[in-house]
mmCIF file of C-alpha atoms in Angstrom:
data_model
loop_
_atom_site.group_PDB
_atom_site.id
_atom_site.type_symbol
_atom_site.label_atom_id
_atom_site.label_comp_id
_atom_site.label_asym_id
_atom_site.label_seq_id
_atom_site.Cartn_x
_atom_site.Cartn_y
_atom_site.Cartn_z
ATOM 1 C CA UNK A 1 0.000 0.000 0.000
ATOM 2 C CA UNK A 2 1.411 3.489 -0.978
ATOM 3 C CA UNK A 3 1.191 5.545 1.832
ATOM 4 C CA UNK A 4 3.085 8.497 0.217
ATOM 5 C CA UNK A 5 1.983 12.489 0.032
ATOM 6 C CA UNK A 6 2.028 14.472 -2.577
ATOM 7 C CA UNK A 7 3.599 17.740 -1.239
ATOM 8 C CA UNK A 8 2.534 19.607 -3.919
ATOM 9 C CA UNK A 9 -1.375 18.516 -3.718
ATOM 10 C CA UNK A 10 -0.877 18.732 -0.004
ATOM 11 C CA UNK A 11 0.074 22.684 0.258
ATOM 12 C CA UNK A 12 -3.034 23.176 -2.066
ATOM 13 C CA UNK A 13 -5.024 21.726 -0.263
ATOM 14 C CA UNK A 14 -3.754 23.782 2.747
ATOM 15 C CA UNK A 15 -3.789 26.300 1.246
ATOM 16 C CA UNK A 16 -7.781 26.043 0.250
ATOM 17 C CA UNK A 17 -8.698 24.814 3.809
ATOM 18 C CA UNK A 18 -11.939 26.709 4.851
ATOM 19 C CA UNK A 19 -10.707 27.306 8.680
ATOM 20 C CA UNK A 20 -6.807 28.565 7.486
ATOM 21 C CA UNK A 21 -9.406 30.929 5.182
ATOM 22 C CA UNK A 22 -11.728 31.870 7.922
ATOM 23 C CA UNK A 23 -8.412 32.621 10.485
ATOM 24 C CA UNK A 24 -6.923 35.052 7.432
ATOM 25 C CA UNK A 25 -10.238 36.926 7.723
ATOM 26 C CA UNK A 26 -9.272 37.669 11.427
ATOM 27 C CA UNK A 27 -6.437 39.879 9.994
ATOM 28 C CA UNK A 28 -8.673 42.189 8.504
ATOM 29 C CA UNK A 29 -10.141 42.766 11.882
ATOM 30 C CA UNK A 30 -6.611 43.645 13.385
ATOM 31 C CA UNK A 31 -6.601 45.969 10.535
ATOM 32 C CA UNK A 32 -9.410 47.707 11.348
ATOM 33 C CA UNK A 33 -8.905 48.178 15.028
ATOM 34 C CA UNK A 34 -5.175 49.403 13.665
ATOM 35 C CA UNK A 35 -6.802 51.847 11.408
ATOM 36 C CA UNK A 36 -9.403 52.606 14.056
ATOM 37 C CA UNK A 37 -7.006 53.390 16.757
ATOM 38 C CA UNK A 38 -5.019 55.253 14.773
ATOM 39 C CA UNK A 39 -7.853 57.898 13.759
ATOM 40 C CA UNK A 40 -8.909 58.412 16.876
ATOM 41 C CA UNK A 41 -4.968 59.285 17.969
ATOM 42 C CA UNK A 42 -5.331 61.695 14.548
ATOM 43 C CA UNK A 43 -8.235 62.949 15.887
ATOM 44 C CA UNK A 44 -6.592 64.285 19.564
ATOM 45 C CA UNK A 45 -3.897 65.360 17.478
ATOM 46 C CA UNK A 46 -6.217 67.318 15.253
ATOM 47 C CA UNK A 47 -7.475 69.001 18.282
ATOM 48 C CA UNK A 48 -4.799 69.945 19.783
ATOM 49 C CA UNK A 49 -3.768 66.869 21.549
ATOM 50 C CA UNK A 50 -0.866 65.166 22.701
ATOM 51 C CA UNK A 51 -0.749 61.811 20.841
ATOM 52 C CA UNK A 52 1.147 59.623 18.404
ATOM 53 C CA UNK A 53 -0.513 58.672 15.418
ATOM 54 C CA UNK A 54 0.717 55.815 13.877
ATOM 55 C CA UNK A 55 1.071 52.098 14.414
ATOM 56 C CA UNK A 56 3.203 52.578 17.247
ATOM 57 C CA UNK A 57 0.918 55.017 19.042
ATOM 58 C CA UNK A 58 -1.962 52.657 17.988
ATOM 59 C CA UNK A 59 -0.581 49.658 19.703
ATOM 60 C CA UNK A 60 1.194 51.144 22.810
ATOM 61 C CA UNK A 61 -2.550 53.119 23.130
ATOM 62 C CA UNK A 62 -4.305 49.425 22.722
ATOM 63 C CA UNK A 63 -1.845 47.880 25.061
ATOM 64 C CA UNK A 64 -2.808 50.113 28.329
ATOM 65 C CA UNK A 65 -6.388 49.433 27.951
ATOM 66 C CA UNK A 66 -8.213 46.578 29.802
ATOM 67 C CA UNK A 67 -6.998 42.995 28.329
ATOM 68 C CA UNK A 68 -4.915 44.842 25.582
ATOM 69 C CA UNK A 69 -2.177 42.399 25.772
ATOM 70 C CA UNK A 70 -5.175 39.955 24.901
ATOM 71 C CA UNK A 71 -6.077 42.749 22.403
ATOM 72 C CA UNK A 72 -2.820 42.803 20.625
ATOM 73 C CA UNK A 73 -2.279 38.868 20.708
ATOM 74 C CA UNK A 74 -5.609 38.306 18.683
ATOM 75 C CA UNK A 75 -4.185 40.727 16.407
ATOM 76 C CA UNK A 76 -1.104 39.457 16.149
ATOM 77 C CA UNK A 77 -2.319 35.944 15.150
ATOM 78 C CA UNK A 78 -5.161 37.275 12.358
ATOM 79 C CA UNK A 79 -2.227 39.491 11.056
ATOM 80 C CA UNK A 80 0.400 36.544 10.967
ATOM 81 C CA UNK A 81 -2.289 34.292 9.630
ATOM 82 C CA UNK A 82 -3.483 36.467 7.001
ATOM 83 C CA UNK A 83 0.283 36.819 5.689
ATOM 84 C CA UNK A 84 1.001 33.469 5.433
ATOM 85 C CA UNK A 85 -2.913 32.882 3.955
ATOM 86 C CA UNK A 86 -1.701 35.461 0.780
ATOM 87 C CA UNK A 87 1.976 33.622 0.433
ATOM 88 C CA UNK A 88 -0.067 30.699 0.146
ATOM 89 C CA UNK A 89 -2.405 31.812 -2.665
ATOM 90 C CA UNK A 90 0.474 33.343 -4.141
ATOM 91 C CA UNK A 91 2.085 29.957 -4.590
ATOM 92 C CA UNK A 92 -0.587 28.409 -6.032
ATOM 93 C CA UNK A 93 -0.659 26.954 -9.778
ATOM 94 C CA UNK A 94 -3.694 28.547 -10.883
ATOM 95 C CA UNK A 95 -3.016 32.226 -9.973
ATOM 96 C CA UNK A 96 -1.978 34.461 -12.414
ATOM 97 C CA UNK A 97 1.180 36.475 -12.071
ATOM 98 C CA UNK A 98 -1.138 39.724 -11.504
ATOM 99 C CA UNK A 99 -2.715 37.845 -8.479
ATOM 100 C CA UNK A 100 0.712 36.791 -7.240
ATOM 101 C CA UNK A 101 1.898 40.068 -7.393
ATOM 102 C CA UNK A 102 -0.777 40.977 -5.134
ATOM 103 C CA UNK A 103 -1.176 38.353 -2.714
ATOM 104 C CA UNK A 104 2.624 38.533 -2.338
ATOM 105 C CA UNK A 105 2.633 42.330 -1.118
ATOM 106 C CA UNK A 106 -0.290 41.731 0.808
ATOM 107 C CA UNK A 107 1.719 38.385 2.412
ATOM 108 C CA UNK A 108 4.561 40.607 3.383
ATOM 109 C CA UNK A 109 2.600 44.000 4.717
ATOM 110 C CA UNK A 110 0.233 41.674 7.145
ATOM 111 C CA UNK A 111 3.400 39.393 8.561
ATOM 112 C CA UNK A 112 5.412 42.583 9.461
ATOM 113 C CA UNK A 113 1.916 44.158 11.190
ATOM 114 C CA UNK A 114 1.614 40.716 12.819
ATOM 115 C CA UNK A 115 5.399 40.357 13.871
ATOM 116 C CA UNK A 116 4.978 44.303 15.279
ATOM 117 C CA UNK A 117 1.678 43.444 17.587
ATOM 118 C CA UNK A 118 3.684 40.251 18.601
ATOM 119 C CA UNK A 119 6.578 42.727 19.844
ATOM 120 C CA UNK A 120 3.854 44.903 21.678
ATOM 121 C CA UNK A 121 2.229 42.043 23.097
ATOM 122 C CA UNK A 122 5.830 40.782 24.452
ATOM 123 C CA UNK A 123 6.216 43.830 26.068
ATOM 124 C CA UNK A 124 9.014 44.477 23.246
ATOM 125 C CA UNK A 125 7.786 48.070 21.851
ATOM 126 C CA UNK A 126 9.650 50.099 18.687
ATOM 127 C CA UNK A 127 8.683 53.666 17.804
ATOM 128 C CA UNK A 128 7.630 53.256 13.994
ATOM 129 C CA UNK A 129 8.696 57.245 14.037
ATOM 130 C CA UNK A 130 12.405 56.753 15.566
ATOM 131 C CA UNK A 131 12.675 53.930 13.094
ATOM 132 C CA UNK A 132 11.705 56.094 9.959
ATOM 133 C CA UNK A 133 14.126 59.110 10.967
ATOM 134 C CA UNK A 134 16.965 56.594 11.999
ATOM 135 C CA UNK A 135 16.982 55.388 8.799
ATOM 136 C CA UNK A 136 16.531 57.750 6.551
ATOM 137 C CA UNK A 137 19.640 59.397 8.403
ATOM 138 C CA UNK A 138 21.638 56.974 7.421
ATOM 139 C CA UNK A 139 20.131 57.387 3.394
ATOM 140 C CA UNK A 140 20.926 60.561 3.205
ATOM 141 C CA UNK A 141 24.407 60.327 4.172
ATOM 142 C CA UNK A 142 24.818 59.035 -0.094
ATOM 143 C CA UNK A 143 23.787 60.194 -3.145
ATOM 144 C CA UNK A 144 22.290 56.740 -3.612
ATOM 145 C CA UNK A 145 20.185 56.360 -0.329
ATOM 146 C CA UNK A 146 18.821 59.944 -1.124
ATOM 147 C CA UNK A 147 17.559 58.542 -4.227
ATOM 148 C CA UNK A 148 16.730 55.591 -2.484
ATOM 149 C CA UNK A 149 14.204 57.659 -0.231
ATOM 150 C CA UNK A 150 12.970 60.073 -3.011
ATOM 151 C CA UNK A 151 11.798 57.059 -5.101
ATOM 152 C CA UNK A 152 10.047 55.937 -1.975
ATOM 153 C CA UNK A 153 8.080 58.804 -1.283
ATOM 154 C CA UNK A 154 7.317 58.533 -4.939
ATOM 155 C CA UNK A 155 5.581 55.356 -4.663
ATOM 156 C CA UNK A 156 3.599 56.585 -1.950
ATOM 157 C CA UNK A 157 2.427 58.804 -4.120
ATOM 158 C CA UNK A 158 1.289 56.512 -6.616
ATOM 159 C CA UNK A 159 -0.018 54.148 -3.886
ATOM 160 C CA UNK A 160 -2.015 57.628 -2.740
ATOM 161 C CA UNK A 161 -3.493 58.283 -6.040
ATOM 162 C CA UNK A 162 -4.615 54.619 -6.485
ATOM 163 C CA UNK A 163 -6.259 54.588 -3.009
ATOM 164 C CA UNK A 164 -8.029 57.467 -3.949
ATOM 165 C CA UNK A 165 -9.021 56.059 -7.400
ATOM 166 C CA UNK A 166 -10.096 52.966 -5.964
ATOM 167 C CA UNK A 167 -12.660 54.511 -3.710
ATOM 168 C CA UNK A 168 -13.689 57.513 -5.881
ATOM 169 C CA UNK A 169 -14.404 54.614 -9.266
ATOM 170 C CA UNK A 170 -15.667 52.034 -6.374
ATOM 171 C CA UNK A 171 -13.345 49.075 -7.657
ATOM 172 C CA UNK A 172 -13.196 48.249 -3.951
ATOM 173 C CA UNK A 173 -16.021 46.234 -4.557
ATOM 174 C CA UNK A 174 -14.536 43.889 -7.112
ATOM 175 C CA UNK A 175 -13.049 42.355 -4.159
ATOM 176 C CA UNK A 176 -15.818 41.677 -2.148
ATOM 177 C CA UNK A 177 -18.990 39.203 -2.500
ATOM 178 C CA UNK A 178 -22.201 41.125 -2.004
ATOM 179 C CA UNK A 179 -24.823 41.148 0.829
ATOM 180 C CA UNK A 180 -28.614 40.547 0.283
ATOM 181 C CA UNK A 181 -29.130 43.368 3.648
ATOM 182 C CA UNK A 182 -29.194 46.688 1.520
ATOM 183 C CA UNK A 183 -28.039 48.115 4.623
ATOM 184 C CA UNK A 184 -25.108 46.293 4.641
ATOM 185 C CA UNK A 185 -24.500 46.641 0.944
ATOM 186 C CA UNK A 186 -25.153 50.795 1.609
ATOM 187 C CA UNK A 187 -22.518 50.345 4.501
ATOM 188 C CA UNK A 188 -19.934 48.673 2.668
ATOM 189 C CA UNK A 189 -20.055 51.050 -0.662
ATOM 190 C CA UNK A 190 -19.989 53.927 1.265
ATOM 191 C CA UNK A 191 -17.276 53.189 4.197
ATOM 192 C CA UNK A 192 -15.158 52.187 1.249
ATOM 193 C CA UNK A 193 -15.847 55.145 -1.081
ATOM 194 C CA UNK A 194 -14.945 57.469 2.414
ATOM 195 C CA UNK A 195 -12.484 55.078 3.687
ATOM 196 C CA UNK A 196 -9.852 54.257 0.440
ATOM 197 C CA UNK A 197 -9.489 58.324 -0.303
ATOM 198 C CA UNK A 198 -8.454 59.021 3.855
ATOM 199 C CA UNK A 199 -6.015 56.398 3.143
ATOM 200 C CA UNK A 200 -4.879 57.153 0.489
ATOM 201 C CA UNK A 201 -4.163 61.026 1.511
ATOM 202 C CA UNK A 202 -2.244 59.199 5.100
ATOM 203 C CA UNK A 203 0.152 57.987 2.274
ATOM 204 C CA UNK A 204 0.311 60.621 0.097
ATOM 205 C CA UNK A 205 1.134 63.028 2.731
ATOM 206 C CA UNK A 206 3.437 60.357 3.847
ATOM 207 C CA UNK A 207 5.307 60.352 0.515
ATOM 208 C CA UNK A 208 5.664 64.448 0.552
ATOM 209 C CA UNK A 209 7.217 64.603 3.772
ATOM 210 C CA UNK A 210 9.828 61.857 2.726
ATOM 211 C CA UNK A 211 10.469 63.387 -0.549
ATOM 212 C CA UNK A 212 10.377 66.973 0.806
ATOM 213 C CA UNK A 213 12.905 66.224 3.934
ATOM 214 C CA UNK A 214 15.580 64.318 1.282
ATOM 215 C CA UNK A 215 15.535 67.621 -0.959
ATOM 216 C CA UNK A 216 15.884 69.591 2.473
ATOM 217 C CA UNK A 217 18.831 66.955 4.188
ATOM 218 C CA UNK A 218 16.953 67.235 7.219
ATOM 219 C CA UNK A 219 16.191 63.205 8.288
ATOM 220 C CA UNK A 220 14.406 64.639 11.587
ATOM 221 C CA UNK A 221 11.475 65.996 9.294
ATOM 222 C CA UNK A 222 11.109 62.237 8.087
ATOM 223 C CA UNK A 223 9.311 60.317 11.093
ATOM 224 C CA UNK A 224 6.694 58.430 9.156
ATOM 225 C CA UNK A 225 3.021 58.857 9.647
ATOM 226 C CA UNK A 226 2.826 60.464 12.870
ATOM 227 C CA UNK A 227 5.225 63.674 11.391
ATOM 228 C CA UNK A 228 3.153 63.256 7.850
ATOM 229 C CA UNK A 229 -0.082 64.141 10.293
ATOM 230 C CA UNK A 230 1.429 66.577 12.591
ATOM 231 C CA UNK A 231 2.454 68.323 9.228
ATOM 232 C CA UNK A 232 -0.708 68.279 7.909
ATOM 233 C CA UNK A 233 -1.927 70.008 11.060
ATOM 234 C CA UNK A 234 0.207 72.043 11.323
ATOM 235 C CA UNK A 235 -0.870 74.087 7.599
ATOM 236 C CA UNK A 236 -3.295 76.813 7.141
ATOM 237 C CA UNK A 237 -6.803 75.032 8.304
ATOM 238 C CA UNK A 238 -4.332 71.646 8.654
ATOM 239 C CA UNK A 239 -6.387 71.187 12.227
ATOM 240 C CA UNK A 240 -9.661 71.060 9.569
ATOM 241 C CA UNK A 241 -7.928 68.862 7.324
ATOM 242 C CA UNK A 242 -6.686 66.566 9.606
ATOM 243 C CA UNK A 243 -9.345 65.699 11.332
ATOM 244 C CA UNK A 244 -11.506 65.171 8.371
ATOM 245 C CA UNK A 245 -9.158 62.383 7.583
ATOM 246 C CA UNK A 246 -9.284 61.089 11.191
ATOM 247 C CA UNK A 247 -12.920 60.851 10.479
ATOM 248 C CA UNK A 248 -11.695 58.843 7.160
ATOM 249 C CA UNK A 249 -9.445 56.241 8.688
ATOM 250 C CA UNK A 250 -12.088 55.612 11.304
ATOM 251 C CA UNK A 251 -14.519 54.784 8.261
ATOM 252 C CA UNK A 252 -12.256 53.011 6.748
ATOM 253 C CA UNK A 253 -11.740 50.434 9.751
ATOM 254 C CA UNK A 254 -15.465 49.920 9.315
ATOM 255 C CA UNK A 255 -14.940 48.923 5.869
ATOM 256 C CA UNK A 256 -12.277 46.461 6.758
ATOM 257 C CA UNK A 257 -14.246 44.780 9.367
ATOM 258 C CA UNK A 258 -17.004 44.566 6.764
ATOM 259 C CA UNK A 259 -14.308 43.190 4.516
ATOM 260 C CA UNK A 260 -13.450 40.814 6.859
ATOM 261 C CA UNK A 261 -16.854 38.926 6.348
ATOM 262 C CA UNK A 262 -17.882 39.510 2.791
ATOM 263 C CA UNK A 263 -13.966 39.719 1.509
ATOM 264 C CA UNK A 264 -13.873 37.037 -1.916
ATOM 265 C CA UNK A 265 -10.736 35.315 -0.605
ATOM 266 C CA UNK A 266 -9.419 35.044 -4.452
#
């Protein structure tokens, strides 16, 4: 009797298992509360606050609240499991190299969230803002790393413009399956219309600052999303501005935990 496994057929069929599917939707609930967290930091900010708007100020703010080490563990796990869900699908036969494109960069993005709430949850914090002026110190000690960082805030910029176009044209809903509740249906269409443009002005005001603080030598100016807020603030009716897209990433969040259940998984 031949006892023997196809590894090949084996992975597939991991890789198509309904529960390692249904986990991978828990990461776009970490997501969310992410997102979530992070425009209500935007929001203090907006008015005025003291606060820290990025991932790092998300997590360290969902790690003092009651069970946030619980929290941040759940969200570790859907994050981790969500990355390796996307490598998987990326390695399958029948995906086209668009789709592996995509399910590779959305792989890698959700295992470094996941391996970032694992740190927080360990009691093992990083400052997502330190990082980001750290390093592009050390860029812009060469003509190269300069470059480096200008083409980086240049894809931020294209990543901005197609957030924007993806909620502005609706193709956000090519990824989803639909809802028979037209409440939910209204919900999802219009969290995603609000929610894609917020995010995609987070990044584009991201890839400024990087762009702008390379032509300017000044690595300080580069501290990732919380300085790409604070300098959005901090411009002629920036307060306004800001916390309109506070309100934004907030929406968004609530179309990510609607994407977590009616998300097409393809």
């Amino acid at each position: 009797m031949n006892s023997s496994v196809d590894p090949a057929k084996a992975a597939h069929q991991a890789a198509r298992h309904p529960w390692f599917e249904r986990l991978a939707r828990l990461g776009y609930v970490a997501n969310g509360i992410l997102h979530a967290t992070m425009g209500v930091l935007a929001a203090v900010v907006a008015t005025g606050g003291q606060a820290q708007a990025d991932q790092s100020g998300a997590m360290r703010a969902l790690s003092a609240q009651p069970f946030g080490i619980v929290l941040l563990w759940i969200c570790a796990i859907g994050a981790l499991v969500l990355g390796l869900w996307s490598l998987a699908q990326m390695l399958l036969p029948e995906k086209e190299l668009r789709d592996r494109l995509k399910f590779s960069g959305t792989g890698i993005v959700f295992l470094a969230v996941g391996f970032t709430f694992t740190r927080f949850a360990l009691g093992d914090p990083s400052d997502s803002g330190e990082t980001a002026t750290s390093l592009s110190g050390e860029l812009m000690k060469s003509v190269a790393g300069r470059a480096a960082l200008i083409v980086f805030g240049a894809v931020l910029l294209v990543m901005a413009g197609y957030y924007i176009y993806k909620g502005v044209s609706k193709k956000f809903l090519d990824d989803l399956h639909g809802s028979s509740r037209n409440e939910i249906s209204s919900a999802i269409r219009y969290s995603g219309m609000i929610g894609y443009p917020a995010k995609g002005l987070v990044l584009g005001a991201l890839g400024l600052l990087f762009i702008v603080s390379t032509l300017q030598g000044d690595p300080e100016e580069a501290s990732g999303i919380d300085g790409a807020l604070k300098a959005v603030r901090d411009q002629t009716f920036g307060s306004v501005a800001l916390a309109i897209i506070a309100a934004g990433l907030i929406v968004y969040a609530l179309y990510l935990f609607l994407r977590a259940r009616y998300d097409r998984m393809d």
